[in-house]
GROMACS .gro file of C-alpha atoms in nm:
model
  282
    1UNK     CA    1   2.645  -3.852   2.684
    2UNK     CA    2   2.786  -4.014   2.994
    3UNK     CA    3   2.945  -4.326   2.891
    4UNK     CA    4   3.270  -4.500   3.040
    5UNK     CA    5   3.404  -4.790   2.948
    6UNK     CA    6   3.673  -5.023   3.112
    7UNK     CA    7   3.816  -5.369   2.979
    8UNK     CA    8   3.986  -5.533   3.251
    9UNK     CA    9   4.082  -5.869   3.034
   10UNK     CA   10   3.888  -6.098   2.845
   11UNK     CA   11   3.481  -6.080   2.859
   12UNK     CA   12   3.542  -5.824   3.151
   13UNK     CA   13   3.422  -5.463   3.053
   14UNK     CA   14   3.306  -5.209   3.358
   15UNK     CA   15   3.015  -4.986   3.194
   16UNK     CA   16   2.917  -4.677   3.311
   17UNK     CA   17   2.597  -4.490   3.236
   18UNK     CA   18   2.335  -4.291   3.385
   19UNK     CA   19   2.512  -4.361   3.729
   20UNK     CA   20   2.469  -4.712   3.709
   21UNK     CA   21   2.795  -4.917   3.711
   22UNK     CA   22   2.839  -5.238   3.507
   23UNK     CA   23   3.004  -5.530   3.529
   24UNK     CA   24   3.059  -5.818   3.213
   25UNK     CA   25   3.139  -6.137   3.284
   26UNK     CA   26   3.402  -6.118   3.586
   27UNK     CA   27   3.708  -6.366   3.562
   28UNK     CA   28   3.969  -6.218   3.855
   29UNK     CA   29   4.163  -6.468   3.827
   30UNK     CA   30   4.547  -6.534   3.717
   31UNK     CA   31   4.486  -6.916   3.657
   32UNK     CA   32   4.159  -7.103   3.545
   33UNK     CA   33   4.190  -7.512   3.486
   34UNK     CA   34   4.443  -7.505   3.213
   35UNK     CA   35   4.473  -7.151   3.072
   36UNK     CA   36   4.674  -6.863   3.258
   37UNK     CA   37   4.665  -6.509   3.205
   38UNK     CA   38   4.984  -6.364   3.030
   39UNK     CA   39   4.859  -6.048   2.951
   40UNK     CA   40   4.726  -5.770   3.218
   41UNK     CA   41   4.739  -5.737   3.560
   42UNK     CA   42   4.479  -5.851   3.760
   43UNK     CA   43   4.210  -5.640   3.825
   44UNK     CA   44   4.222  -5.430   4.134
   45UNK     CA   45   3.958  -5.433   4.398
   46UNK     CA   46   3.750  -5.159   4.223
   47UNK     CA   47   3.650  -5.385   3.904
   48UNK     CA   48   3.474  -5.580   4.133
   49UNK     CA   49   3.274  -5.265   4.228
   50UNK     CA   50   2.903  -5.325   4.039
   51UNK     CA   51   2.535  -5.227   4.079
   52UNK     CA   52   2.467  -5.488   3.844
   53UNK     CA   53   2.671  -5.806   3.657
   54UNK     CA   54   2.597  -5.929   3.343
   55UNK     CA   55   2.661  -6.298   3.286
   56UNK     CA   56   2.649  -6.418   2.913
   57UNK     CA   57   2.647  -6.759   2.893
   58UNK     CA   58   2.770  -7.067   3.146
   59UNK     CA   59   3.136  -7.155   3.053
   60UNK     CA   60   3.365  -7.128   3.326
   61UNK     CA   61   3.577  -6.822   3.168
   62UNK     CA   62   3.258  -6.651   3.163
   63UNK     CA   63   3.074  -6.781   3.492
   64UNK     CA   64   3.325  -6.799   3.754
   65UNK     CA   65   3.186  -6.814   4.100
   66UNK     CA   66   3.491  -6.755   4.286
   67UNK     CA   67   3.525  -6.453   4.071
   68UNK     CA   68   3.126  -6.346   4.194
   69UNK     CA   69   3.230  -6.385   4.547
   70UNK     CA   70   3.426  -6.078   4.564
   71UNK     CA   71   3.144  -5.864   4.492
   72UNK     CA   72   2.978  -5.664   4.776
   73UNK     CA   73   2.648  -5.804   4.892
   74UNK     CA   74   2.348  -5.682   4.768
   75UNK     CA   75   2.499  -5.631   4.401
   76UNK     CA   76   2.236  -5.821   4.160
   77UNK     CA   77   2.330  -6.079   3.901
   78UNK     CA   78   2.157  -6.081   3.608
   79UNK     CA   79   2.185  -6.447   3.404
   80UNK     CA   80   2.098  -6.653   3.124
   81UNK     CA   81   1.697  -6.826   3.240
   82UNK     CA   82   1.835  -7.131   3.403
   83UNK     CA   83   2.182  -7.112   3.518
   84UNK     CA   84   2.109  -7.131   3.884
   85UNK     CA   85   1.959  -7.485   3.878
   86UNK     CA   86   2.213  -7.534   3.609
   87UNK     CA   87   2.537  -7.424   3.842
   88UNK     CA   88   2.492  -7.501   4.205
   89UNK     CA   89   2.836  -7.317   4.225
   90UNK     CA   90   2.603  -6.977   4.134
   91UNK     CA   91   2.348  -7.057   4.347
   92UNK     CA   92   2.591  -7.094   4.702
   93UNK     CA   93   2.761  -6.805   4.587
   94UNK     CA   94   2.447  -6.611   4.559
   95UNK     CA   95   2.323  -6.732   4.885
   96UNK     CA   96   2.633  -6.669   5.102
   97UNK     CA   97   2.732  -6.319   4.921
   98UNK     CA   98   2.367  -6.200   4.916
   99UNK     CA   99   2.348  -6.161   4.561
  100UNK     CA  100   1.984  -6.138   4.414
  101UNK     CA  101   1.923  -6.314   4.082
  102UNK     CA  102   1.724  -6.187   3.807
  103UNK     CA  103   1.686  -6.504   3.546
  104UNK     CA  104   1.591  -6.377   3.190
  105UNK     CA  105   1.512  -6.521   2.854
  106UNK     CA  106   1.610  -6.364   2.494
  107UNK     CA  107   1.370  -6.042   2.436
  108UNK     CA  108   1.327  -6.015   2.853
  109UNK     CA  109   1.441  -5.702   2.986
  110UNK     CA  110   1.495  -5.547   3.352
  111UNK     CA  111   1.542  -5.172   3.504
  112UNK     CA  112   1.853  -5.143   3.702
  113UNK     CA  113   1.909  -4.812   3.936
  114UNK     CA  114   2.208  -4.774   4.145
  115UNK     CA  115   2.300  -4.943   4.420
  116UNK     CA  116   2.328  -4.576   4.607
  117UNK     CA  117   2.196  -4.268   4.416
  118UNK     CA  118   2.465  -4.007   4.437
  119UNK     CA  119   2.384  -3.651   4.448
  120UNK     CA  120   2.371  -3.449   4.109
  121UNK     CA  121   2.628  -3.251   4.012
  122UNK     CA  122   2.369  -3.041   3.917
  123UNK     CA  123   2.030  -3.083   4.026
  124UNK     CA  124   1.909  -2.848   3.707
  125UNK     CA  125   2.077  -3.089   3.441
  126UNK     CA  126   1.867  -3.208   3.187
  127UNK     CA  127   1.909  -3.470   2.896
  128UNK     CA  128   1.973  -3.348   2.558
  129UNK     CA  129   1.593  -3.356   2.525
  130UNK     CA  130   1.551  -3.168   2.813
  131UNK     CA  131   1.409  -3.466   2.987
  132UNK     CA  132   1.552  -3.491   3.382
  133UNK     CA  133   1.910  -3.679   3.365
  134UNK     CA  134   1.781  -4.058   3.404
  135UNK     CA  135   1.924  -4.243   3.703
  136UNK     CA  136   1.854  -4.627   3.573
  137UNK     CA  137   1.914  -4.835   3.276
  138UNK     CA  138   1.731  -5.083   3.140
  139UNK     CA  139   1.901  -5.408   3.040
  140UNK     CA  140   1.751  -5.610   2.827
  141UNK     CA  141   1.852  -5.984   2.710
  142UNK     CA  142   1.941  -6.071   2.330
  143UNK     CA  143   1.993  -6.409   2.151
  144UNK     CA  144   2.303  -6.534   2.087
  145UNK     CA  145   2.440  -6.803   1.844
  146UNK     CA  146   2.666  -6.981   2.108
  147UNK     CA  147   2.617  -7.321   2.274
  148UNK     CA  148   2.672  -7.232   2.642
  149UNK     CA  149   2.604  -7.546   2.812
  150UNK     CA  150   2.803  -7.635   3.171
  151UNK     CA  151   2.931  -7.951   3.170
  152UNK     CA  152   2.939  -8.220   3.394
  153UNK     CA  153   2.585  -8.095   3.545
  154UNK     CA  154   2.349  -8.236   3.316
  155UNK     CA  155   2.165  -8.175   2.978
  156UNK     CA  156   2.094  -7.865   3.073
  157UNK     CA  157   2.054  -7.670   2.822
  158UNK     CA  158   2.106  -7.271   2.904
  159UNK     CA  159   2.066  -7.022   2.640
  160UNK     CA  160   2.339  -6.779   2.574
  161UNK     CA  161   2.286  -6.419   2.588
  162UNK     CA  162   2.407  -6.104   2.520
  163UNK     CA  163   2.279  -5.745   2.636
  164UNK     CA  164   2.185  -5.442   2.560
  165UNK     CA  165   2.228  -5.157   2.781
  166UNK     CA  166   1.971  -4.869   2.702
  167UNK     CA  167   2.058  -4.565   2.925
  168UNK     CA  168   2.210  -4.233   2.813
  169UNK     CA  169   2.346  -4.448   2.525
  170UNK     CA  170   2.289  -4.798   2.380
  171UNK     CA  171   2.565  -5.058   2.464
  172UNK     CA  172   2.569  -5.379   2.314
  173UNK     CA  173   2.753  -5.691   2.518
  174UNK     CA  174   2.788  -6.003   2.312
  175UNK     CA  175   2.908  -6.223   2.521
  176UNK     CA  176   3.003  -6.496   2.292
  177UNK     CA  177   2.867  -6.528   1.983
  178UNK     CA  178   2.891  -6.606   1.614
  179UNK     CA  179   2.704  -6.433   1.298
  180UNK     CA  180   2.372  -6.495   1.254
  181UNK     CA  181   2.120  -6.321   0.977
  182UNK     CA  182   1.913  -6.226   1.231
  183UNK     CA  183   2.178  -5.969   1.461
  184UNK     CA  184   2.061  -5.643   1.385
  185UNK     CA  185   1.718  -5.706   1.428
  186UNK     CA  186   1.772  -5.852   1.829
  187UNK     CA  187   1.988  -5.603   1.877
  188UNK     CA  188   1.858  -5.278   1.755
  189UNK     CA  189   2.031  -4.956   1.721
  190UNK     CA  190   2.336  -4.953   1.944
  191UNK     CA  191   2.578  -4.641   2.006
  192UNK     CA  192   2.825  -4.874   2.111
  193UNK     CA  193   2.927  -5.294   2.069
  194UNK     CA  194   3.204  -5.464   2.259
  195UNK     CA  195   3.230  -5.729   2.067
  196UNK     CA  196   3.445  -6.032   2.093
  197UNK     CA  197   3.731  -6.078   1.876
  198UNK     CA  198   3.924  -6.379   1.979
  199UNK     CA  199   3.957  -6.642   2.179
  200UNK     CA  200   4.162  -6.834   2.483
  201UNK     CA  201   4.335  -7.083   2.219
  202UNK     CA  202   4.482  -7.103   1.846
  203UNK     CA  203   4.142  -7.240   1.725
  204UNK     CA  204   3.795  -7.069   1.756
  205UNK     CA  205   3.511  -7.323   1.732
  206UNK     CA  206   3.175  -7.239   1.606
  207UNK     CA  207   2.953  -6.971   1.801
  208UNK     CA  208   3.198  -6.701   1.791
  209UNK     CA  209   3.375  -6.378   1.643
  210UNK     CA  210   3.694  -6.406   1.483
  211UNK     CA  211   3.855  -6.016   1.380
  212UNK     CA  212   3.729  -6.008   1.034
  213UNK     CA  213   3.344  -6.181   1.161
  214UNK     CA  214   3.325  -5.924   1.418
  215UNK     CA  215   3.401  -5.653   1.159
  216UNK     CA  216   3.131  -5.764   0.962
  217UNK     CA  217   2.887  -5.747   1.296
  218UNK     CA  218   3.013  -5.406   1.314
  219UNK     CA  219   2.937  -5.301   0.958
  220UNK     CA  220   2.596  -5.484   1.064
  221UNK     CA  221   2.534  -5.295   1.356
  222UNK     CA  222   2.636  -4.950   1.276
  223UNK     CA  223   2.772  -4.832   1.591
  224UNK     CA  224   2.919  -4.547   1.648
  225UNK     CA  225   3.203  -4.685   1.865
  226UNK     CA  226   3.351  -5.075   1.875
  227UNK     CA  227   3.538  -5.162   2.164
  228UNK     CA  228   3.692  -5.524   2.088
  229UNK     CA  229   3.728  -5.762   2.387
  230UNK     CA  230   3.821  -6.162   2.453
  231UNK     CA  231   4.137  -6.169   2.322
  232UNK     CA  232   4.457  -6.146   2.408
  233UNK     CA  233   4.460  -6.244   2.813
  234UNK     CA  234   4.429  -6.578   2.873
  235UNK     CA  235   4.636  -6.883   2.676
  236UNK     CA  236   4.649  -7.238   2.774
  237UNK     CA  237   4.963  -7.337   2.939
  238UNK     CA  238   5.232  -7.502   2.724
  239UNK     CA  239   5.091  -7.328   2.384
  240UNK     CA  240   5.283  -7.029   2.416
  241UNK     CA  241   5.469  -7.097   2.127
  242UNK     CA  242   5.142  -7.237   1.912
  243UNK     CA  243   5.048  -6.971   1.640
  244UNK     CA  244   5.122  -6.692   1.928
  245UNK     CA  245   4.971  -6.445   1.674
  246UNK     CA  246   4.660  -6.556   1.738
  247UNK     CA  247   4.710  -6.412   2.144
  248UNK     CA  248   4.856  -6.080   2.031
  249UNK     CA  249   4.683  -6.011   1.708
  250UNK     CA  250   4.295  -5.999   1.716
  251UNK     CA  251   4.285  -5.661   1.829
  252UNK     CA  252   4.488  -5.488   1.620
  253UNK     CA  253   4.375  -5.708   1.298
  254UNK     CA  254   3.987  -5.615   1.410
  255UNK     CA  255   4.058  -5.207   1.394
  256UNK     CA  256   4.212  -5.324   1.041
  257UNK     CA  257   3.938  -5.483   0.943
  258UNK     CA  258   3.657  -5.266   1.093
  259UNK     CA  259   3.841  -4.985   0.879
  260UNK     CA  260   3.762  -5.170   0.542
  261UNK     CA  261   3.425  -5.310   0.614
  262UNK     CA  262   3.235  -5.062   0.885
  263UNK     CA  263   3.474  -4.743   0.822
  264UNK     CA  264   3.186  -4.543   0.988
  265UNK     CA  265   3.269  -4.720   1.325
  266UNK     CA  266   3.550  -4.571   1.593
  267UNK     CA  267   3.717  -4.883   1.699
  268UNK     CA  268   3.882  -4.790   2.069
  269UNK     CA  269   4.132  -5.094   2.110
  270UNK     CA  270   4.198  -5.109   2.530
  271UNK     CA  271   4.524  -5.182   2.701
  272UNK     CA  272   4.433  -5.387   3.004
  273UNK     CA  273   4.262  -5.149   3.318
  274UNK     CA  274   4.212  -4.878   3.013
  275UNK     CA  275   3.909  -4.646   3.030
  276UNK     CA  276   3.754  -4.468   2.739
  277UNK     CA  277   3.416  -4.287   2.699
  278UNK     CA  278   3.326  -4.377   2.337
  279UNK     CA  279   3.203  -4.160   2.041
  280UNK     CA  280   2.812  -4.209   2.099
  281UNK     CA  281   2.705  -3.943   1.850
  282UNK     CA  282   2.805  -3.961   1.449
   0.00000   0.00000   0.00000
């Protein structure tokens, strides 16, 4: 299968498939409000490069309109149901960039072809059904257990998402979330999960993954592949020296624990700007 992956920092993944490119969660930045990125260079101008952008939930490391603005017009934003009367920063952004919005709800889904449909390789090449090579993925929208409100505008209230990418493979995007009884069963069968593993401080509040939780999503899930993500980039300024373990170590403690409790599952720990085309097949 055709499958590329790219973690460019935190929530940040590009995903390849069936020619359409994918973008989680953008943060370009080097500084937002009190956290700074020690980890990674920035992205380059490619990672901004999308036929579609996936936006999980509405907290600012996660739904950063200055970050959307460097995206080419045209290139359509698919959020949480809500967020544009939620975020009027979304909604100028969208307007003066040219950005269509597609609003969706847990269990709503959407077909996404590329931007511009590139000539086969190889106009005979056939799926390994023998089906035509598909040129669109459908993305559909999954609950997550995270509260994702944007404060100061309002009560709001926004669900958080995640997504799952059904082309040539079957890519789960959590976004942020915690464990909930009822994962596999929104999520399906997935190929691969890039799931969070971390956080931006030394505590994790509730609605998310810590190494060992996402390990036992994993073991849940049954991917073939794990790609962990939102760790390890961003720290608030003036904690460097508070439990620093918890910047460096998610990753690495994730693969550990992915290898006791899912050892079915290839973890593919990233550097920064690091591609990888996942296992897809056991």
């Amino acid at each position: 299968m055709s499958l590329e992956v790219t973690w460019w920092g935190h929530a940040t993944v590009t995903v390849e498939d069936s020619g359409v490119r994918v973008l989680t969660d953008p943060l370009f930045v080097a500084r937002l409000a009190h956290l700074r990125r020690r980890r990674g260079a920035l992205p380059p101008p490619e990672a901004a490069r999308a036929d579609v952008v996936l936006i999980s939930h509405l907290h600012a490391d996660h739904l950063h309109p200055a970050s959307l603005a460097r995206l080419a017009p045209g290139t359509r934003l698919v959020v949480p149901h809500g967020a544009p009367a939620a975020v009027p920063g979304l909604r100028r952004v969208a307007a003066a960039r040219r950005l269509p919005l597609i609003e969706l709800r847990p269990g709503e889904e959407c077909r996404i072809a590329p931007t511009t449909e590139p000539p086969p390789a190889d106009p005979g090449a056939t799926s390994p059904d023998g089906a035509s090579a598909p040129r669109a993925l459908t993305v559909r929208a999954v609950r997550a257990a995270h509260d994702g409100r944007r404060l100061p505008y309002g009560p709001h209230r926004v669900p958080a998402l995640g997504y799952v990418l059904h082309g040539a493979a079957r890519t789960y995007f959590a976004g942020d979330t915690g464990l909930f009884e009822e994962l596999p069963d929104e999520v399906g069968p997935c190929d691969l999960a890039l799931l969070p593993v971390g956080g931006w401080g030394p505590f994790l509040g509730h609605g998310h993954l810590d190494a060992r939780r996402a390990a036992v999503a994993a073991a849940r899930l049954a991917p073939c592949s794990a790609v962990p993500v939102h760790y390890g980039t961003y720290w608030p300024l003036g904690l460097d020296a508070v439990r620093p373990h918890e910047f460096h170590a998610p990753g690495q403690e994730f693969e550990r624990q992915a290898g006791l409790l899912a050892p079915g599952v290839t973890v593919h720990r990233l550097a920064h700007g690091e591609s990888v085309r996942p296992r897809t097949r056991r």
